[in-house]
mmCIF file of C-alpha atoms in Angstrom:
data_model
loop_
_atom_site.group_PDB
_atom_site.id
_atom_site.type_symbol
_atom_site.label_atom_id
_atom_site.label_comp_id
_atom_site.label_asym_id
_atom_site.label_seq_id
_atom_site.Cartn_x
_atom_site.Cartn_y
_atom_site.Cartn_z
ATOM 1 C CA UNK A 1 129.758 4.672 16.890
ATOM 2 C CA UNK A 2 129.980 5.608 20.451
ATOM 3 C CA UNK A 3 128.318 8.899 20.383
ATOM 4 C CA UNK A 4 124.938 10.468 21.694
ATOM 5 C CA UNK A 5 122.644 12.157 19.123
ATOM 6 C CA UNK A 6 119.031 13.022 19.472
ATOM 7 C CA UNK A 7 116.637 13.915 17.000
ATOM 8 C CA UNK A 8 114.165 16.820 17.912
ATOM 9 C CA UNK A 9 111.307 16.620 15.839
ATOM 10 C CA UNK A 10 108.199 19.566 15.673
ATOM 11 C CA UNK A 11 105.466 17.203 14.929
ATOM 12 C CA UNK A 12 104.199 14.813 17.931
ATOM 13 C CA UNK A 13 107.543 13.171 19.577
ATOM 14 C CA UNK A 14 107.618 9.621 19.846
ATOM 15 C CA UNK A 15 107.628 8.162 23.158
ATOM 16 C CA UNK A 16 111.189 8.054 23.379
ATOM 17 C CA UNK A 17 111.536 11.499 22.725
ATOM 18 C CA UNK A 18 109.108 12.236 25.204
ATOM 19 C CA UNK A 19 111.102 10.348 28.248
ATOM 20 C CA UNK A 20 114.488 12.020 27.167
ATOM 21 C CA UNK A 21 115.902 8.441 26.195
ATOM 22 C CA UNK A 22 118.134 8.819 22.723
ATOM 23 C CA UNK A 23 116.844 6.957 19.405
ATOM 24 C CA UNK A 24 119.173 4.621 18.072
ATOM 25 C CA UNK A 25 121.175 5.588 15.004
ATOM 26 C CA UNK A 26 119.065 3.578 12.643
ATOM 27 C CA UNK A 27 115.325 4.904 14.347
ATOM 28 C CA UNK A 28 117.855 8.715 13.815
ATOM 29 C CA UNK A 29 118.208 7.849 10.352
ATOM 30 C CA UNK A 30 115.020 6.273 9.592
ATOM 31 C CA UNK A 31 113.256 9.304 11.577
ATOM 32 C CA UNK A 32 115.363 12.088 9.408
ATOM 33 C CA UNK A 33 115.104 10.590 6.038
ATOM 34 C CA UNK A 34 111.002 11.237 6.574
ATOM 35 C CA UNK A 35 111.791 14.864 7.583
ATOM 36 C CA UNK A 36 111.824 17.525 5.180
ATOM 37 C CA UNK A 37 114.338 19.591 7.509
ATOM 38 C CA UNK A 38 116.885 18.190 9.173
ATOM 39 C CA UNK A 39 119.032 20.838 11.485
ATOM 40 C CA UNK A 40 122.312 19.518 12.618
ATOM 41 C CA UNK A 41 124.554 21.750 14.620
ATOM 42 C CA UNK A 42 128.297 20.500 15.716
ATOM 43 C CA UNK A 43 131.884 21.088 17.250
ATOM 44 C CA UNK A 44 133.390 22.197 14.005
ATOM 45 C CA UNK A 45 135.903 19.533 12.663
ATOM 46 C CA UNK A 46 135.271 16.868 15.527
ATOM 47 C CA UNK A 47 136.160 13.482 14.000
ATOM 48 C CA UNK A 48 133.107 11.498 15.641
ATOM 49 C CA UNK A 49 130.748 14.332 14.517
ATOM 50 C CA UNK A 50 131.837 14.748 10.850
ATOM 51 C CA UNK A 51 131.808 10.818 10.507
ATOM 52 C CA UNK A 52 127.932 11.132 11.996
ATOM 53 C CA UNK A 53 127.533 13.739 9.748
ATOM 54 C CA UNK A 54 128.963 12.131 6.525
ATOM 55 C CA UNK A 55 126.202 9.048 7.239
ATOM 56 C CA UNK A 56 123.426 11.631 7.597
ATOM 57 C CA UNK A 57 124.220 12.763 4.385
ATOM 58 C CA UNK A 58 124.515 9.738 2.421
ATOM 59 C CA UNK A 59 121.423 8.513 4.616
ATOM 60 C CA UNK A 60 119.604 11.320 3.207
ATOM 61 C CA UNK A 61 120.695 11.349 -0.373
ATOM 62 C CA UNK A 62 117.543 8.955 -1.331
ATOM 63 C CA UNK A 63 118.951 6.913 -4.304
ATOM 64 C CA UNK A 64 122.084 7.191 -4.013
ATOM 65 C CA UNK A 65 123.218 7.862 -7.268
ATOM 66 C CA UNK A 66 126.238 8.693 -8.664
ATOM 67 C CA UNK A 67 126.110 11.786 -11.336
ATOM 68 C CA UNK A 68 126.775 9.346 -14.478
ATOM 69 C CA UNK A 69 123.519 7.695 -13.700
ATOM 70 C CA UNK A 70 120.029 8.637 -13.268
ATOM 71 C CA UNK A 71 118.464 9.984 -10.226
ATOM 72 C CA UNK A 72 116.145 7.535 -8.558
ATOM 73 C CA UNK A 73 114.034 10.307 -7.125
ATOM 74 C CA UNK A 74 113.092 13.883 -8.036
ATOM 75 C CA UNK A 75 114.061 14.780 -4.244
ATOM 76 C CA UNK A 76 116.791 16.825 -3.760
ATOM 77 C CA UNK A 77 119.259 17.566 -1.057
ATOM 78 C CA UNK A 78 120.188 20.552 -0.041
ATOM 79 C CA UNK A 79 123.307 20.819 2.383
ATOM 80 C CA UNK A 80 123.861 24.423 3.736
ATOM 81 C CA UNK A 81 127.438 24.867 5.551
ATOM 82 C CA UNK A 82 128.012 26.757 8.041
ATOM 83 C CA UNK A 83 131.631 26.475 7.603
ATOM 84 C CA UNK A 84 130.967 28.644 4.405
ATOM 85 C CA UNK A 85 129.477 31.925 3.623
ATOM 86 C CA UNK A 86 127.786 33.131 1.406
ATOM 87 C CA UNK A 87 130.208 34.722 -0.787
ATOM 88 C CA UNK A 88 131.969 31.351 -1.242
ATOM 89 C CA UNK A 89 129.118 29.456 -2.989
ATOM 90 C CA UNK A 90 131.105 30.153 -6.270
ATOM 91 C CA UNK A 91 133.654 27.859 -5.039
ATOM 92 C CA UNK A 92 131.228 25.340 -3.550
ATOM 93 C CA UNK A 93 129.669 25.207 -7.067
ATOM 94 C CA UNK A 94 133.001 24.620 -8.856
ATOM 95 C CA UNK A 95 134.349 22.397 -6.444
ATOM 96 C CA UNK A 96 130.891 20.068 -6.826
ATOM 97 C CA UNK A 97 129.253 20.725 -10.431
ATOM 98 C CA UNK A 98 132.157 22.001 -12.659
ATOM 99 C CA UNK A 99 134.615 19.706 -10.510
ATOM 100 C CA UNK A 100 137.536 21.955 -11.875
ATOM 101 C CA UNK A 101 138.958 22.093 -8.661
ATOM 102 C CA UNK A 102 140.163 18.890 -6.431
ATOM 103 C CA UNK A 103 140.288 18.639 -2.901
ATOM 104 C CA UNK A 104 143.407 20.157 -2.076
ATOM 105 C CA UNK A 105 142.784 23.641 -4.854
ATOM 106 C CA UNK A 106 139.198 23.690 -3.200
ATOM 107 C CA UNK A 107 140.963 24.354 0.698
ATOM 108 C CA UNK A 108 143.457 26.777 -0.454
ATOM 109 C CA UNK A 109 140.435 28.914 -2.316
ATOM 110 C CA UNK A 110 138.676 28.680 0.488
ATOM 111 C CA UNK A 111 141.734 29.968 2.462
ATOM 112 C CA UNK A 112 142.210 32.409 -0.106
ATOM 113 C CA UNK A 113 138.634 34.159 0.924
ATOM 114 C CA UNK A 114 140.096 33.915 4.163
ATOM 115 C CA UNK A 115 136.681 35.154 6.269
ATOM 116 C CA UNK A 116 135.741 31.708 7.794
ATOM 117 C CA UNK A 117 138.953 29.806 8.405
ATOM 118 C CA UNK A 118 137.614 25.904 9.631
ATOM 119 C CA UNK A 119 139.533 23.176 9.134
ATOM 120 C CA UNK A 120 137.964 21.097 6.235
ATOM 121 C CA UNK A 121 139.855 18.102 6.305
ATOM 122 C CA UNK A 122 137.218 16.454 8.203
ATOM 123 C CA UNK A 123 134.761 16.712 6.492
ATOM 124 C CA UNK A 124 136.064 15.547 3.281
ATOM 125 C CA UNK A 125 134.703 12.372 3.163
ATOM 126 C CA UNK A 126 131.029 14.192 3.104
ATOM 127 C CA UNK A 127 132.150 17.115 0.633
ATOM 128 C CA UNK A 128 133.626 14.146 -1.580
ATOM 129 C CA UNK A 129 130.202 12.352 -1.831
ATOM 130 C CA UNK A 130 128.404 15.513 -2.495
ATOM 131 C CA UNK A 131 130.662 16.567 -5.288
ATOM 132 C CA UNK A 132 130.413 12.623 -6.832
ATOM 133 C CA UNK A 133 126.652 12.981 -6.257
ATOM 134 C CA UNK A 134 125.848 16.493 -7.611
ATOM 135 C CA UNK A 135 122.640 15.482 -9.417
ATOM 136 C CA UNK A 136 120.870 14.544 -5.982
ATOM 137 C CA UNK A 137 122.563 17.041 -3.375
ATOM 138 C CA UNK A 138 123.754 20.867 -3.572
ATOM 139 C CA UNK A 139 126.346 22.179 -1.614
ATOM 140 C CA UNK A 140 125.821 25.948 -0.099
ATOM 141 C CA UNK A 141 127.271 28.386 1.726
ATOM 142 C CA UNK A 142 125.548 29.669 5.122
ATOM 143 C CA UNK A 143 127.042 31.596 6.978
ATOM 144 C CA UNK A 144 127.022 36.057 6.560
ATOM 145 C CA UNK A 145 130.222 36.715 5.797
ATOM 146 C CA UNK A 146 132.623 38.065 8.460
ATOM 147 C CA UNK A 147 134.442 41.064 8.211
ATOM 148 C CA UNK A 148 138.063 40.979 7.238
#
């Protein structure tokens, strides 16, 4: 992946950090799966970013697991959009846990709230796995809703 990313880090940055040289994406992911926060902000539907940001997730989703298994760990992911406010956690939550919606229903309900308006296809890969691994990650909405 051709693309610069940087991980910033409150506790004492490692030397790298410290001369303004990027880690490499497997010191990234190996340096965010200890974190207990990890903030990641992003050009909204930017093919190169979602694709970083689908391997964060699965990264951080210790275990793996699919929801007909067993989790391997107690640890759970938490995933706040941005993309969605508040107000549409009802159809993050039926999208992921009751899975009564597919892909395609959950953009036009989204569209249907109409206060956010980003274009989701990206990021389907990474809204996919979360929905497929809803025992180890929840989806939420982030963002204060906008007025109509």
């Amino acid at each position: 992946m051709d693309f610069p990313y940087k991980l910033l880090s409150s506790s004492s940055p490692s030397p790298a950090l410290a001369s303004g040289r990027f880690l490499s994406l497997t010191d990234f992911l190996s340096r965010a799966k200890s974190s207990k926060i990890v903030w990641f902000g992003e050009f909204h539907a930017e093919a190169r970013i979602c694709a970083f940001l689908d391997q964060l997730v699965r990264s951080l989703d210790d275990g793996s697991s699919s929801s007909s298994s067993a989790p391997t760990s107690s640890r759970r992911l938490h995933v706040v959009c941005e993309h969605f406010s508040f107000e549409m956690n009802d159809i993050l939550r039926q999208y992921q846990r009751e899975q009564s919606l597919n892909f395609d229903q959950f953009v036009q309900a989204y569209r249907d709230i109409g206060t956010e308006g980003h274009k989701l296809d990206e990021y389907k890969s990474m809204l996919e796995y979360c929905r497929h691994h809803s025992d180890t990650i929840q989806l939420h909405g982030g963002f204060i809703p906008r007025p109509c």
